[in-house]
Amino acid sequence: MALCSLISRMPALGLRSPSMVPLMGFVPVRALSSAAGSRLISHRSAATVDRLRPDIYSEDEMARVRETIKRLRAKADQIRIESKKKYAEGLKMIEMTDQVMATAEASYNEAARRIGCSNLQSKGLVLPAR
């Protein structure tokens, strides 16, 4: 139903009637007639046309934009460097904590063995030697 409606409105929209499309090969392009094209273009508002035009900046504005970009890149680079330093410090702290915990665990187990608390190991209170 929608297709019939569209086909019946084709002349009003300025579309050319569909030609016979070959079963294989090149498919012809359906284009708007010049009258329909001019109607579409004339219905655009000035704001739409202005929005589609590229902005043209003066040399002063371009220099200001370049300077802003340069400043923001430098700031981002500085933040990245500081983040890498903090990440490396965090990794060192984790490694140091692991070492301290391993040393404390070994000391605790050694002290428990000296005292003769073999029954603590059977209860799971003393970790086996690594």
PDB file of C-alpha atoms in Angstrom:
ATOM      1  CA  MET A   1       0.000   0.000   0.000  1.00  0.00           C
ATOM      2  CA  ALA A   2       2.788   2.402   0.880  1.00  0.00           C
ATOM      3  CA  LEU A   3       4.571   1.571  -2.362  1.00  0.00           C
ATOM      4  CA  CYS A   4       1.445   2.362  -4.384  1.00  0.00           C
ATOM      5  CA  SER A   5       1.113   5.652  -2.519  1.00  0.00           C
ATOM      6  CA  LEU A   6       4.737   6.521  -3.213  1.00  0.00           C
ATOM      7  CA  ILE A   7       4.467   5.639  -6.903  1.00  0.00           C
ATOM      8  CA  SER A   8       1.330   7.743  -7.288  1.00  0.00           C
ATOM      9  CA  ARG A   9       3.131  10.743  -5.741  1.00  0.00           C
ATOM     10  CA  MET A  10       6.299  10.428  -7.807  1.00  0.00           C
ATOM     11  CA  PRO A  11       5.371  13.096 -10.363  1.00  0.00           C
ATOM     12  CA  ALA A  12       4.446  15.534  -7.569  1.00  0.00           C
ATOM     13  CA  LEU A  13       7.807  14.942  -5.899  1.00  0.00           C
ATOM     14  CA  GLY A  14       9.558  15.598  -9.185  1.00  0.00           C
ATOM     15  CA  LEU A  15      10.826  12.062  -9.596  1.00  0.00           C
ATOM     16  CA  ARG A  16      11.090  10.572 -13.022  1.00  0.00           C
ATOM     17  CA  SER A  17       9.081   7.478 -13.708  1.00  0.00           C
ATOM     18  CA  PRO A  18      10.990   4.260 -13.158  1.00  0.00           C
ATOM     19  CA  SER A  19      12.405   2.737 -16.290  1.00  0.00           C
ATOM     20  CA  MET A  20      12.627  -0.947 -16.945  1.00  0.00           C
ATOM     21  CA  VAL A  21      15.457  -2.266 -14.796  1.00  0.00           C
ATOM     22  CA  PRO A  22      17.499  -5.023 -16.417  1.00  0.00           C
ATOM     23  CA  LEU A  23      17.631  -8.260 -14.456  1.00  0.00           C
ATOM     24  CA  MET A  24      21.404  -8.295 -14.548  1.00  0.00           C
ATOM     25  CA  GLY A  25      23.940  -5.571 -15.097  1.00  0.00           C
ATOM     26  CA  PHE A  26      23.944  -1.842 -14.519  1.00  0.00           C
ATOM     27  CA  VAL A  27      21.026  -0.332 -12.593  1.00  0.00           C
ATOM     28  CA  PRO A  28      20.075   3.157 -13.815  1.00  0.00           C
ATOM     29  CA  VAL A  29      20.223   5.972 -11.281  1.00  0.00           C
ATOM     30  CA  ARG A  30      16.983   7.752 -10.518  1.00  0.00           C
ATOM     31  CA  ALA A  31      17.564  11.430  -9.963  1.00  0.00           C
ATOM     32  CA  LEU A  32      15.411  14.383  -9.066  1.00  0.00           C
ATOM     33  CA  SER A  33      14.321  16.571 -11.900  1.00  0.00           C
ATOM     34  CA  SER A  34      15.795  20.046 -11.978  1.00  0.00           C
ATOM     35  CA  ALA A  35      12.492  21.551 -10.787  1.00  0.00           C
ATOM     36  CA  ALA A  36      12.301  19.240  -7.775  1.00  0.00           C
ATOM     37  CA  GLY A  37      15.950  19.846  -6.958  1.00  0.00           C
ATOM     38  CA  SER A  38      15.464  23.601  -6.977  1.00  0.00           C
ATOM     39  CA  ARG A  39      12.404  23.239  -4.719  1.00  0.00           C
ATOM     40  CA  LEU A  40      14.416  21.232  -2.200  1.00  0.00           C
ATOM     41  CA  ILE A  41      17.237  23.734  -2.201  1.00  0.00           C
ATOM     42  CA  SER A  42      14.939  26.742  -1.910  1.00  0.00           C
ATOM     43  CA  HIS A  43      13.163  25.259   1.131  1.00  0.00           C
ATOM     44  CA  ARG A  44      16.330  25.174   3.187  1.00  0.00           C
ATOM     45  CA  SER A  45      16.514  27.849   5.812  1.00  0.00           C
ATOM     46  CA  ALA A  46      19.428  30.254   6.033  1.00  0.00           C
ATOM     47  CA  ALA A  47      20.478  28.670   9.341  1.00  0.00           C
ATOM     48  CA  THR A  48      20.759  25.259   7.683  1.00  0.00           C
ATOM     49  CA  VAL A  49      22.820  26.651   4.841  1.00  0.00           C
ATOM     50  CA  ASP A  50      25.073  28.574   7.253  1.00  0.00           C
ATOM     51  CA  ARG A  51      25.545  25.453   9.372  1.00  0.00           C
ATOM     52  CA  LEU A  52      26.714  23.506   6.317  1.00  0.00           C
ATOM     53  CA  ARG A  53      29.315  26.083   5.310  1.00  0.00           C
ATOM     54  CA  PRO A  54      32.804  25.549   6.689  1.00  0.00           C
ATOM     55  CA  ASP A  55      33.991  28.115   9.217  1.00  0.00           C
ATOM     56  CA  ILE A  56      36.825  30.271   7.952  1.00  0.00           C
ATOM     57  CA  TYR A  57      39.132  31.533  10.679  1.00  0.00           C
ATOM     58  CA  SER A  58      41.520  34.441  10.519  1.00  0.00           C
ATOM     59  CA  GLU A  59      45.234  33.901  11.102  1.00  0.00           C
ATOM     60  CA  ASP A  60      44.933  35.378  14.620  1.00  0.00           C
ATOM     61  CA  GLU A  61      42.146  32.969  15.523  1.00  0.00           C
ATOM     62  CA  MET A  62      44.086  30.024  14.064  1.00  0.00           C
ATOM     63  CA  ALA A  63      47.187  31.036  16.039  1.00  0.00           C
ATOM     64  CA  ARG A  64      45.090  31.208  19.221  1.00  0.00           C
ATOM     65  CA  VAL A  65      43.584  27.787  18.518  1.00  0.00           C
ATOM     66  CA  ARG A  66      47.032  26.300  17.812  1.00  0.00           C
ATOM     67  CA  GLU A  67      48.362  27.790  21.049  1.00  0.00           C
ATOM     68  CA  THR A  68      45.425  26.376  23.005  1.00  0.00           C
ATOM     69  CA  ILE A  69      45.968  22.938  21.461  1.00  0.00           C
ATOM     70  CA  LYS A  70      49.679  23.120  22.241  1.00  0.00           C
ATOM     71  CA  ARG A  71      48.963  24.082  25.868  1.00  0.00           C
ATOM     72  CA  LEU A  72      46.377  21.317  26.309  1.00  0.00           C
ATOM     73  CA  ARG A  73      48.724  18.710  24.807  1.00  0.00           C
ATOM     74  CA  ALA A  74      51.508  19.782  27.163  1.00  0.00           C
ATOM     75  CA  LYS A  75      49.118  19.557  30.112  1.00  0.00           C
ATOM     76  CA  ALA A  76      47.935  16.095  29.016  1.00  0.00           C
ATOM     77  CA  ASP A  77      51.546  14.936  28.597  1.00  0.00           C
ATOM     78  CA  GLN A  78      52.385  16.191  32.094  1.00  0.00           C
ATOM     79  CA  ILE A  79      49.376  14.389  33.578  1.00  0.00           C
ATOM     80  CA  ARG A  80      50.366  11.195  31.734  1.00  0.00           C
ATOM     81  CA  ILE A  81      53.938  11.399  33.097  1.00  0.00           C
ATOM     82  CA  GLU A  82      52.680  11.974  36.651  1.00  0.00           C
ATOM     83  CA  SER A  83      50.242   9.072  36.323  1.00  0.00           C
ATOM     84  CA  LYS A  84      53.014   6.742  35.147  1.00  0.00           C
ATOM     85  CA  LYS A  85      55.168   7.786  38.119  1.00  0.00           C
ATOM     86  CA  LYS A  86      52.338   7.162  40.593  1.00  0.00           C
ATOM     87  CA  TYR A  87      51.604   3.794  38.977  1.00  0.00           C
ATOM     88  CA  ALA A  88      55.265   2.770  39.253  1.00  0.00           C
ATOM     89  CA  GLU A  89      55.335   3.893  42.911  1.00  0.00           C
ATOM     90  CA  GLY A  90      52.193   1.867  43.596  1.00  0.00           C
ATOM     91  CA  LEU A  91      53.740  -1.242  42.041  1.00  0.00           C
ATOM     92  CA  LYS A  92      56.875  -0.784  44.165  1.00  0.00           C
ATOM     93  CA  MET A  93      54.738  -0.468  47.302  1.00  0.00           C
ATOM     94  CA  ILE A  94      52.865  -3.662  46.429  1.00  0.00           C
ATOM     95  CA  GLU A  95      56.138  -5.529  45.838  1.00  0.00           C
ATOM     96  CA  MET A  96      57.576  -4.236  49.122  1.00  0.00           C
ATOM     97  CA  THR A  97      54.409  -5.242  50.975  1.00  0.00           C
ATOM     98  CA  ASP A  98      54.608  -8.730  49.451  1.00  0.00           C
ATOM     99  CA  GLN A  99      58.228  -9.036  50.577  1.00  0.00           C
ATOM    100  CA  VAL A 100      57.434  -7.846  54.112  1.00  0.00           C
ATOM    101  CA  MET A 101      54.489 -10.233  54.348  1.00  0.00           C
ATOM    102  CA  ALA A 102      56.598 -13.154  53.110  1.00  0.00           C
ATOM    103  CA  THR A 103      59.333 -12.320  55.633  1.00  0.00           C
ATOM    104  CA  ALA A 104      56.818 -11.973  58.476  1.00  0.00           C
ATOM    105  CA  GLU A 105      55.172 -15.258  57.522  1.00  0.00           C
ATOM    106  CA  ALA A 106      58.528 -17.054  57.426  1.00  0.00           C
ATOM    107  CA  SER A 107      59.525 -15.565  60.799  1.00  0.00           C
ATOM    108  CA  TYR A 108      56.252 -16.581  62.381  1.00  0.00           C
ATOM    109  CA  ASN A 109      56.507 -20.132  61.047  1.00  0.00           C
ATOM    110  CA  GLU A 110      60.144 -20.429  62.179  1.00  0.00           C
ATOM    111  CA  ALA A 111      59.276 -19.186  65.669  1.00  0.00           C
ATOM    112  CA  ALA A 112      56.395 -21.634  65.891  1.00  0.00           C
ATOM    113  CA  ARG A 113      58.680 -24.511  64.871  1.00  0.00           C
ATOM    114  CA  ARG A 114      61.302 -23.511  67.473  1.00  0.00           C
ATOM    115  CA  ILE A 115      58.743 -23.518  70.228  1.00  0.00           C
ATOM    116  CA  GLY A 116      57.732 -26.963  69.139  1.00  0.00           C
ATOM    117  CA  CYS A 117      54.218 -26.243  68.077  1.00  0.00           C
ATOM    118  CA  SER A 118      53.923 -28.969  65.480  1.00  0.00           C
ATOM    119  CA  ASN A 119      50.288 -29.412  66.424  1.00  0.00           C
ATOM    120  CA  LEU A 120      49.643 -25.822  65.204  1.00  0.00           C
ATOM    121  CA  GLN A 121      50.617 -26.890  61.713  1.00  0.00           C
ATOM    122  CA  SER A 122      48.169 -29.766  61.807  1.00  0.00           C
ATOM    123  CA  LYS A 123      45.441 -27.301  62.791  1.00  0.00           C
ATOM    124  CA  GLY A 124      46.393 -24.994  59.916  1.00  0.00           C
ATOM    125  CA  LEU A 125      47.671 -22.191  62.117  1.00  0.00           C
ATOM    126  CA  VAL A 126      51.226 -22.489  60.801  1.00  0.00           C
ATOM    127  CA  LEU A 127      51.805 -22.471  57.091  1.00  0.00           C
ATOM    128  CA  PRO A 128      54.095 -25.139  55.641  1.00  0.00           C
ATOM    129  CA  ALA A 129      57.551 -24.013  54.501  1.00  0.00           C
ATOM    130  CA  ARG A 130      57.751 -22.946  50.866  1.00  0.00           C
TER     131      ARG A 130
END
